[in-house]
Short mmCIF file of N, CA and C in Angstrom, two decimals:
data_model
loop_
_atom_site.label_atom_id
_atom_site.label_comp_id
_atom_site.label_asym_id
_atom_site.label_seq_id
_atom_site.Cartn_x
_atom_site.Cartn_y
_atom_site.Cartn_z
N MET T 14 -11.19 -43.51 -18.91
CA MET T 14 -12.40 -43.27 -19.68
C MET T 14 -12.09 -42.28 -20.80
N ALA T 15 -12.67 -42.51 -21.95
CA ALA T 15 -12.50 -41.59 -23.07
C ALA T 15 -13.50 -40.44 -22.91
N PHE T 16 -13.03 -39.24 -23.17
CA PHE T 16 -13.88 -38.04 -23.15
C PHE T 16 -13.50 -37.25 -24.38
N ASN T 17 -14.21 -37.50 -25.47
CA ASN T 17 -13.84 -37.02 -26.79
C ASN T 17 -14.22 -35.54 -26.98
N SER T 18 -13.53 -34.67 -26.27
CA SER T 18 -13.79 -33.23 -26.35
C SER T 18 -12.48 -32.48 -26.49
N ILE T 19 -12.49 -31.45 -27.29
CA ILE T 19 -11.29 -30.61 -27.41
C ILE T 19 -11.04 -29.84 -26.11
N ASN T 20 -12.05 -29.78 -25.25
CA ASN T 20 -11.92 -29.05 -23.98
C ASN T 20 -11.83 -30.00 -22.78
N ARG T 21 -11.35 -31.22 -23.01
CA ARG T 21 -11.32 -32.20 -21.92
C ARG T 21 -10.39 -31.79 -20.78
N GLU T 22 -9.41 -30.95 -21.07
CA GLU T 22 -8.48 -30.51 -20.01
C GLU T 22 -9.07 -29.37 -19.18
N ASN T 23 -9.98 -28.60 -19.80
CA ASN T 23 -10.57 -27.45 -19.10
C ASN T 23 -11.93 -27.13 -19.71
N ALA T 24 -12.98 -27.62 -19.06
CA ALA T 24 -14.34 -27.42 -19.57
C ALA T 24 -14.71 -25.93 -19.68
N ASP T 25 -14.07 -25.10 -18.85
CA ASP T 25 -14.39 -23.67 -18.89
C ASP T 25 -13.96 -23.01 -20.20
N GLU T 26 -13.21 -23.70 -21.02
CA GLU T 26 -12.83 -23.17 -22.32
C GLU T 26 -13.87 -23.49 -23.40
N ALA T 27 -14.87 -24.28 -23.05
CA ALA T 27 -15.93 -24.63 -24.01
C ALA T 27 -16.88 -23.44 -24.14
N ILE T 28 -16.91 -22.84 -25.32
CA ILE T 28 -17.72 -21.63 -25.51
C ILE T 28 -19.20 -21.92 -25.30
N GLY T 29 -19.66 -23.09 -25.72
CA GLY T 29 -21.07 -23.46 -25.53
C GLY T 29 -21.42 -23.54 -24.06
N LEU T 30 -20.52 -24.11 -23.26
CA LEU T 30 -20.76 -24.20 -21.81
C LEU T 30 -20.79 -22.81 -21.19
N GLN T 31 -19.87 -21.95 -21.59
CA GLN T 31 -19.87 -20.59 -21.08
C GLN T 31 -21.15 -19.86 -21.46
N PHE T 32 -21.57 -20.02 -22.72
CA PHE T 32 -22.78 -19.36 -23.19
C PHE T 32 -23.99 -19.83 -22.39
N ILE T 33 -24.12 -21.15 -22.18
CA ILE T 33 -25.29 -21.65 -21.48
C ILE T 33 -25.27 -21.22 -20.01
N LYS T 34 -24.12 -21.09 -19.42
CA LYS T 34 -24.04 -20.60 -18.03
C LYS T 34 -24.55 -19.17 -17.94
N VAL T 35 -24.11 -18.31 -18.85
CA VAL T 35 -24.57 -16.92 -18.85
C VAL T 35 -26.07 -16.87 -19.15
N TYR T 36 -26.50 -17.66 -20.14
CA TYR T 36 -27.92 -17.71 -20.46
C TYR T 36 -28.73 -18.12 -19.24
N ASN T 37 -28.29 -19.15 -18.53
CA ASN T 37 -29.04 -19.62 -17.36
C ASN T 37 -29.09 -18.58 -16.25
N ILE T 38 -28.01 -17.86 -16.04
CA ILE T 38 -28.01 -16.78 -15.04
C ILE T 38 -29.05 -15.74 -15.44
N TRP T 39 -28.98 -15.30 -16.69
CA TRP T 39 -29.91 -14.29 -17.22
C TRP T 39 -31.34 -14.79 -17.16
N HIS T 40 -31.58 -16.00 -17.66
CA HIS T 40 -32.92 -16.55 -17.74
C HIS T 40 -33.53 -16.78 -16.36
N ASN T 41 -32.76 -17.28 -15.43
CA ASN T 41 -33.27 -17.53 -14.07
C ASN T 41 -33.68 -16.23 -13.39
N ARG T 42 -32.92 -15.18 -13.60
CA ARG T 42 -33.31 -13.88 -13.02
C ARG T 42 -34.61 -13.38 -13.64
N ILE T 43 -34.71 -13.50 -14.95
CA ILE T 43 -35.92 -13.05 -15.64
C ILE T 43 -37.13 -13.86 -15.17
N LYS T 44 -36.99 -15.18 -15.13
CA LYS T 44 -38.10 -16.04 -14.69
C LYS T 44 -38.55 -15.66 -13.29
N SER T 45 -37.61 -15.43 -12.41
CA SER T 45 -37.93 -15.10 -11.02
C SER T 45 -38.69 -13.78 -10.93
N LYS T 46 -38.22 -12.76 -11.62
CA LYS T 46 -38.85 -11.44 -11.56
C LYS T 46 -40.21 -11.42 -12.27
N LEU T 47 -40.31 -12.09 -13.42
CA LEU T 47 -41.59 -12.13 -14.11
C LEU T 47 -42.63 -12.93 -13.34
N ASN T 48 -42.16 -13.92 -12.60
CA ASN T 48 -43.07 -14.72 -11.77
C ASN T 48 -43.79 -13.83 -10.75
N GLU T 49 -43.13 -12.78 -10.30
CA GLU T 49 -43.71 -11.86 -9.32
C GLU T 49 -44.94 -11.14 -9.89
N ILE T 50 -45.01 -11.02 -11.21
CA ILE T 50 -46.18 -10.38 -11.83
C ILE T 50 -47.01 -11.42 -12.61
N GLU T 51 -46.80 -12.68 -12.26
CA GLU T 51 -47.57 -13.81 -12.82
C GLU T 51 -47.49 -13.90 -14.34
N LEU T 52 -46.26 -13.79 -14.82
CA LEU T 52 -46.00 -13.88 -16.25
C LEU T 52 -44.81 -14.81 -16.45
N THR T 53 -44.88 -15.69 -17.45
CA THR T 53 -43.73 -16.53 -17.77
C THR T 53 -42.88 -15.82 -18.82
N HIS T 54 -41.66 -16.30 -18.97
CA HIS T 54 -40.78 -15.70 -19.97
C HIS T 54 -41.35 -15.87 -21.39
N PRO T 55 -41.83 -17.07 -21.77
CA PRO T 55 -42.45 -17.17 -23.10
C PRO T 55 -43.65 -16.23 -23.28
N GLN T 56 -44.44 -16.05 -22.24
CA GLN T 56 -45.57 -15.12 -22.33
C GLN T 56 -45.06 -13.70 -22.56
N PHE T 57 -44.00 -13.33 -21.86
CA PHE T 57 -43.40 -12.01 -22.05
C PHE T 57 -42.92 -11.84 -23.49
N ILE T 58 -42.25 -12.86 -24.01
CA ILE T 58 -41.72 -12.78 -25.37
C ILE T 58 -42.84 -12.60 -26.39
N VAL T 59 -43.90 -13.37 -26.23
CA VAL T 59 -45.03 -13.27 -27.17
C VAL T 59 -45.72 -11.91 -27.03
N LEU T 60 -45.94 -11.45 -25.80
CA LEU T 60 -46.57 -10.14 -25.59
C LEU T 60 -45.75 -9.02 -26.23
N THR T 61 -44.45 -9.03 -25.98
CA THR T 61 -43.62 -7.93 -26.49
C THR T 61 -43.43 -8.04 -28.00
N SER T 62 -43.38 -9.25 -28.53
CA SER T 62 -43.30 -9.40 -29.99
C SER T 62 -44.57 -8.85 -30.63
N LEU T 63 -45.71 -9.19 -30.05
CA LEU T 63 -46.98 -8.68 -30.56
C LEU T 63 -47.05 -7.16 -30.44
N GLY T 64 -46.65 -6.65 -29.29
CA GLY T 64 -46.64 -5.20 -29.09
C GLY T 64 -45.76 -4.48 -30.08
N TYR T 65 -44.58 -5.04 -30.30
CA TYR T 65 -43.65 -4.44 -31.27
C TYR T 65 -44.25 -4.46 -32.67
N LEU T 66 -44.82 -5.59 -33.05
CA LEU T 66 -45.42 -5.70 -34.39
C LEU T 66 -46.61 -4.77 -34.55
N GLN T 67 -47.36 -4.55 -33.48
CA GLN T 67 -48.52 -3.65 -33.55
C GLN T 67 -48.11 -2.21 -33.81
N LEU T 68 -46.87 -1.86 -33.51
CA LEU T 68 -46.40 -0.49 -33.76
C LEU T 68 -46.49 -0.14 -35.24
N SER T 69 -46.43 -1.16 -36.11
CA SER T 69 -46.48 -0.90 -37.55
C SER T 69 -47.90 -0.70 -38.06
N LYS T 70 -48.88 -0.85 -37.18
CA LYS T 70 -50.30 -0.63 -37.51
C LYS T 70 -50.86 -1.63 -38.51
N GLN T 71 -50.17 -2.71 -38.77
CA GLN T 71 -50.70 -3.74 -39.66
C GLN T 71 -51.34 -4.84 -38.82
N GLU T 72 -52.11 -5.68 -39.47
CA GLU T 72 -52.70 -6.81 -38.76
C GLU T 72 -51.59 -7.81 -38.44
N VAL T 73 -51.56 -8.23 -37.20
CA VAL T 73 -50.51 -9.14 -36.74
C VAL T 73 -51.09 -10.54 -36.63
N THR T 74 -50.34 -11.52 -37.16
CA THR T 74 -50.77 -12.91 -37.10
C THR T 74 -49.82 -13.71 -36.21
N GLN T 75 -50.27 -14.91 -35.89
CA GLN T 75 -49.46 -15.83 -35.09
C GLN T 75 -48.13 -16.14 -35.78
N VAL T 76 -48.16 -16.29 -37.10
CA VAL T 76 -46.94 -16.58 -37.85
C VAL T 76 -45.96 -15.42 -37.74
N MET T 77 -46.46 -14.20 -37.76
CA MET T 77 -45.59 -13.03 -37.63
C MET T 77 -44.95 -12.98 -36.24
N VAL T 78 -45.72 -13.30 -35.21
CA VAL T 78 -45.19 -13.34 -33.84
C VAL T 78 -44.12 -14.42 -33.74
N SER T 79 -44.39 -15.56 -34.35
CA SER T 79 -43.44 -16.67 -34.35
C SER T 79 -42.12 -16.27 -35.02
N ALA T 80 -42.21 -15.62 -36.16
CA ALA T 80 -41.01 -15.21 -36.90
C ALA T 80 -40.22 -14.16 -36.13
N THR T 81 -40.91 -13.22 -35.51
CA THR T 81 -40.23 -12.15 -34.78
C THR T 81 -39.52 -12.69 -33.54
N SER T 82 -40.17 -13.62 -32.86
CA SER T 82 -39.64 -14.15 -31.60
C SER T 82 -38.71 -15.34 -31.78
N GLU T 83 -38.68 -15.92 -32.99
CA GLU T 83 -37.94 -17.15 -33.26
C GLU T 83 -38.45 -18.32 -32.42
N MET T 84 -39.73 -18.26 -32.04
CA MET T 84 -40.38 -19.36 -31.33
C MET T 84 -41.19 -20.14 -32.36
N ASP T 85 -41.30 -21.46 -32.17
CA ASP T 85 -42.06 -22.24 -33.14
C ASP T 85 -43.55 -21.90 -33.04
N VAL T 86 -44.25 -22.08 -34.14
CA VAL T 86 -45.64 -21.66 -34.27
C VAL T 86 -46.53 -22.35 -33.24
N MET T 87 -46.30 -23.63 -32.97
CA MET T 87 -47.13 -24.35 -32.00
C MET T 87 -46.95 -23.79 -30.58
N THR T 88 -45.73 -23.47 -30.20
CA THR T 88 -45.49 -22.88 -28.89
C THR T 88 -46.17 -21.53 -28.79
N VAL T 89 -46.04 -20.72 -29.83
CA VAL T 89 -46.71 -19.42 -29.85
C VAL T 89 -48.21 -19.60 -29.71
N SER T 90 -48.76 -20.57 -30.40
CA SER T 90 -50.19 -20.85 -30.33
C SER T 90 -50.63 -21.17 -28.90
N GLN T 91 -49.86 -22.03 -28.23
CA GLN T 91 -50.18 -22.40 -26.85
C GLN T 91 -50.09 -21.20 -25.91
N VAL T 92 -49.07 -20.38 -26.09
CA VAL T 92 -48.89 -19.19 -25.25
C VAL T 92 -50.03 -18.20 -25.52
N LEU T 93 -50.40 -18.04 -26.78
CA LEU T 93 -51.49 -17.11 -27.12
C LEU T 93 -52.80 -17.53 -26.46
N ARG T 94 -53.06 -18.84 -26.40
CA ARG T 94 -54.28 -19.32 -25.74
C ARG T 94 -54.29 -18.89 -24.26
N ILE T 95 -53.16 -19.03 -23.61
CA ILE T 95 -53.06 -18.64 -22.20
C ILE T 95 -53.23 -17.13 -22.05
N LEU T 96 -52.57 -16.37 -22.91
CA LEU T 96 -52.68 -14.91 -22.85
C LEU T 96 -54.11 -14.45 -23.12
N GLU T 97 -54.80 -15.16 -24.00
CA GLU T 97 -56.20 -14.82 -24.28
C GLU T 97 -57.06 -15.09 -23.04
N LYS T 98 -56.84 -16.22 -22.37
CA LYS T 98 -57.58 -16.55 -21.14
C LYS T 98 -57.33 -15.52 -20.04
N LYS T 99 -56.11 -14.97 -20.00
CA LYS T 99 -55.76 -13.96 -19.01
C LYS T 99 -56.32 -12.58 -19.38
N GLY T 100 -56.84 -12.47 -20.58
CA GLY T 100 -57.40 -11.20 -21.03
C GLY T 100 -56.36 -10.23 -21.56
N TYR T 101 -55.17 -10.73 -21.94
CA TYR T 101 -54.08 -9.87 -22.41
C TYR T 101 -54.10 -9.66 -23.93
N ILE T 102 -54.73 -10.58 -24.65
CA ILE T 102 -54.81 -10.44 -26.11
C ILE T 102 -56.21 -10.79 -26.56
N LYS T 103 -56.52 -10.37 -27.77
CA LYS T 103 -57.76 -10.85 -28.39
C LYS T 103 -57.45 -11.25 -29.82
N ARG T 104 -58.24 -12.21 -30.28
CA ARG T 104 -58.10 -12.71 -31.65
C ARG T 104 -59.37 -12.36 -32.41
N ASP T 105 -59.20 -11.80 -33.58
CA ASP T 105 -60.32 -11.47 -34.46
C ASP T 105 -60.06 -12.08 -35.82
N SER T 106 -61.08 -12.12 -36.63
CA SER T 106 -60.92 -12.59 -38.00
C SER T 106 -59.97 -11.66 -38.74
N HIS T 107 -59.08 -12.23 -39.52
CA HIS T 107 -58.16 -11.45 -40.34
C HIS T 107 -58.93 -10.88 -41.52
N SER T 108 -58.62 -9.67 -41.92
CA SER T 108 -59.37 -9.01 -42.98
C SER T 108 -59.13 -9.62 -44.36
N ARG T 109 -57.97 -10.25 -44.57
CA ARG T 109 -57.64 -10.77 -45.90
C ARG T 109 -57.43 -12.28 -45.94
N ASP T 110 -57.11 -12.89 -44.83
CA ASP T 110 -56.79 -14.32 -44.81
C ASP T 110 -57.77 -15.03 -43.88
N THR T 111 -58.68 -15.79 -44.46
CA THR T 111 -59.71 -16.44 -43.65
C THR T 111 -59.15 -17.53 -42.74
N ARG T 112 -57.95 -18.02 -43.03
CA ARG T 112 -57.32 -19.04 -42.19
C ARG T 112 -56.62 -18.44 -40.98
N ALA T 113 -56.29 -17.17 -41.02
CA ALA T 113 -55.51 -16.52 -39.98
C ALA T 113 -56.39 -15.69 -39.05
N LYS T 114 -55.86 -15.46 -37.86
CA LYS T 114 -56.50 -14.57 -36.90
C LYS T 114 -55.63 -13.33 -36.76
N SER T 115 -56.29 -12.22 -36.59
CA SER T 115 -55.60 -10.96 -36.33
C SER T 115 -55.47 -10.83 -34.81
N LEU T 116 -54.26 -10.63 -34.34
CA LEU T 116 -53.99 -10.55 -32.91
C LEU T 116 -53.80 -9.10 -32.47
N THR T 117 -54.35 -8.75 -31.33
CA THR T 117 -54.11 -7.43 -30.75
C THR T 117 -54.00 -7.55 -29.25
N LEU T 118 -53.21 -6.66 -28.68
CA LEU T 118 -53.11 -6.57 -27.23
C LEU T 118 -54.34 -5.83 -26.71
N THR T 119 -54.86 -6.27 -25.58
CA THR T 119 -55.93 -5.54 -24.91
C THR T 119 -55.29 -4.46 -24.04
N LYS T 120 -56.12 -3.61 -23.45
CA LYS T 120 -55.58 -2.61 -22.51
C LYS T 120 -54.84 -3.29 -21.37
N LYS T 121 -55.41 -4.38 -20.88
CA LYS T 121 -54.79 -5.16 -19.81
C LYS T 121 -53.45 -5.75 -20.30
N GLY T 122 -53.41 -6.20 -21.53
CA GLY T 122 -52.18 -6.75 -22.10
C GLY T 122 -51.11 -5.70 -22.28
N ILE T 123 -51.51 -4.52 -22.73
CA ILE T 123 -50.55 -3.41 -22.87
C ILE T 123 -49.99 -3.04 -21.51
N ALA T 124 -50.85 -3.01 -20.49
CA ALA T 124 -50.40 -2.64 -19.14
C ALA T 124 -49.39 -3.65 -18.60
N ILE T 125 -49.67 -4.95 -18.73
CA ILE T 125 -48.74 -5.95 -18.20
C ILE T 125 -47.44 -5.96 -19.01
N MET T 126 -47.55 -5.77 -20.33
CA MET T 126 -46.34 -5.70 -21.16
C MET T 126 -45.46 -4.54 -20.71
N ASN T 127 -46.08 -3.38 -20.50
CA ASN T 127 -45.30 -2.20 -20.11
C ASN T 127 -44.81 -2.26 -18.66
N GLN T 128 -45.42 -3.10 -17.85
CA GLN T 128 -44.91 -3.37 -16.51
C GLN T 128 -43.70 -4.31 -16.59
N ALA T 129 -43.77 -5.29 -17.49
CA ALA T 129 -42.72 -6.29 -17.60
C ALA T 129 -41.48 -5.79 -18.34
N LEU T 130 -41.66 -4.94 -19.33
CA LEU T 130 -40.52 -4.48 -20.13
C LEU T 130 -39.39 -3.87 -19.29
N PRO T 131 -39.66 -2.94 -18.37
CA PRO T 131 -38.56 -2.39 -17.58
C PRO T 131 -37.90 -3.44 -16.67
N ILE T 132 -38.67 -4.42 -16.23
CA ILE T 132 -38.11 -5.49 -15.40
C ILE T 132 -37.05 -6.25 -16.18
N VAL T 133 -37.42 -6.68 -17.39
CA VAL T 133 -36.50 -7.46 -18.21
C VAL T 133 -35.33 -6.61 -18.70
N GLU T 134 -35.62 -5.38 -19.11
CA GLU T 134 -34.54 -4.51 -19.58
C GLU T 134 -33.56 -4.17 -18.46
N ASN T 135 -34.04 -4.08 -17.23
CA ASN T 135 -33.15 -3.85 -16.10
C ASN T 135 -32.22 -5.05 -15.88
N ILE T 136 -32.77 -6.25 -16.00
CA ILE T 136 -31.94 -7.45 -15.86
C ILE T 136 -30.91 -7.50 -17.00
N ASP T 137 -31.35 -7.18 -18.21
CA ASP T 137 -30.41 -7.11 -19.34
C ASP T 137 -29.26 -6.16 -19.00
N GLN T 138 -29.60 -5.00 -18.47
CA GLN T 138 -28.58 -4.00 -18.15
C GLN T 138 -27.66 -4.47 -17.02
N GLN T 139 -28.22 -5.11 -16.01
CA GLN T 139 -27.41 -5.63 -14.91
C GLN T 139 -26.38 -6.64 -15.42
N ILE T 140 -26.82 -7.54 -16.28
CA ILE T 140 -25.94 -8.61 -16.73
C ILE T 140 -25.03 -8.16 -17.87
N PHE T 141 -25.62 -7.63 -18.92
CA PHE T 141 -24.82 -7.29 -20.10
C PHE T 141 -24.15 -5.93 -19.98
N GLY T 142 -24.69 -5.06 -19.13
CA GLY T 142 -24.06 -3.77 -18.89
C GLY T 142 -22.69 -3.91 -18.25
N ALA T 143 -22.45 -5.05 -17.61
CA ALA T 143 -21.15 -5.32 -17.00
C ALA T 143 -20.04 -5.36 -18.04
N LEU T 144 -20.41 -5.52 -19.30
CA LEU T 144 -19.43 -5.54 -20.38
C LEU T 144 -18.90 -4.15 -20.71
N GLY T 145 -19.59 -3.13 -20.20
CA GLY T 145 -19.16 -1.75 -20.46
C GLY T 145 -19.17 -1.44 -21.94
N GLU T 146 -18.06 -0.87 -22.41
CA GLU T 146 -17.96 -0.47 -23.81
C GLU T 146 -18.04 -1.67 -24.76
N GLN T 147 -17.75 -2.87 -24.26
CA GLN T 147 -17.79 -4.06 -25.11
C GLN T 147 -19.20 -4.61 -25.30
N GLU T 148 -20.18 -4.04 -24.61
CA GLU T 148 -21.56 -4.49 -24.77
C GLU T 148 -22.02 -4.32 -26.22
N ALA T 149 -21.68 -3.21 -26.83
CA ALA T 149 -22.08 -2.96 -28.22
C ALA T 149 -21.44 -3.98 -29.15
N ILE T 150 -20.20 -4.34 -28.90
CA ILE T 150 -19.51 -5.35 -29.72
C ILE T 150 -20.18 -6.71 -29.52
N PHE T 151 -20.51 -7.03 -28.29
CA PHE T 151 -21.21 -8.29 -27.98
C PHE T 151 -22.54 -8.35 -28.75
N GLN T 152 -23.28 -7.25 -28.72
CA GLN T 152 -24.56 -7.20 -29.42
C GLN T 152 -24.37 -7.34 -30.94
N GLN T 153 -23.34 -6.70 -31.47
CA GLN T 153 -23.04 -6.83 -32.90
C GLN T 153 -22.72 -8.28 -33.25
N ASN T 154 -21.97 -8.95 -32.38
CA ASN T 154 -21.61 -10.35 -32.62
C ASN T 154 -22.85 -11.24 -32.57
N LEU T 155 -23.75 -10.98 -31.64
CA LEU T 155 -25.00 -11.75 -31.58
C LEU T 155 -25.80 -11.54 -32.86
N SER T 156 -25.90 -10.29 -33.30
CA SER T 156 -26.63 -9.98 -34.54
C SER T 156 -26.00 -10.70 -35.73
N TYR T 157 -24.70 -10.73 -35.77
CA TYR T 157 -23.99 -11.41 -36.85
C TYR T 157 -24.33 -12.91 -36.85
N LEU T 158 -24.32 -13.54 -35.69
CA LEU T 158 -24.65 -14.96 -35.60
C LEU T 158 -26.10 -15.23 -36.02
N ILE T 159 -27.00 -14.33 -35.65
CA ILE T 159 -28.40 -14.47 -36.05
C ILE T 159 -28.51 -14.37 -37.58
N GLN T 160 -27.83 -13.40 -38.16
CA GLN T 160 -27.87 -13.24 -39.62
C GLN T 160 -27.32 -14.46 -40.33
N LEU T 161 -26.23 -15.04 -39.82
CA LEU T 161 -25.67 -16.26 -40.42
C LEU T 161 -26.68 -17.39 -40.36
N HIS T 162 -27.34 -17.53 -39.23
CA HIS T 162 -28.34 -18.59 -39.07
C HIS T 162 -29.49 -18.38 -40.05
N GLU T 163 -29.94 -17.14 -40.20
CA GLU T 163 -31.04 -16.84 -41.12
C GLU T 163 -30.66 -17.16 -42.56
N LYS T 164 -29.42 -16.86 -42.94
CA LYS T 164 -28.96 -17.15 -44.30
C LYS T 164 -28.90 -18.66 -44.54
N GLU T 165 -28.46 -19.41 -43.53
CA GLU T 165 -28.37 -20.86 -43.65
C GLU T 165 -29.74 -21.50 -43.80
N ASN T 166 -30.75 -20.89 -43.23
CA ASN T 166 -32.09 -21.46 -43.22
C ASN T 166 -32.97 -20.97 -44.36
N LYS T 167 -32.40 -20.26 -45.31
CA LYS T 167 -33.19 -19.80 -46.47
C LYS T 167 -33.11 -20.79 -47.58
#
């Protein structure tokens, strides 16, 4: 059988396969721990993106949350609806854009976000902290790849 891969002799040399394995380990741990507080990973991402954006004291929109999280606008919209039903966020009329809604975390939303943040950051530390001094280099390389992607998409 033909297997048209440069890594046909050793799949473990495929960087994409290695990356997805690490991602799945990381993601499965996060999903499991967040499930204990009845939060999904996408809900966590949207909550923390909104919380981070609110630090700037400006009105936060769905498009801003989408851009910060790199999640598509429709997915963010669906997650926001769920978070609103849970009482974690509220939507108000935007002061300058009649088409947009201004998003804010409620007290309940801030509480669940601040409960979830140490959970996820602890998992990050467990997995990526194993890199020791190379963790900073790994993070720099991830940032570099993100910047390349952003330049390509402009």
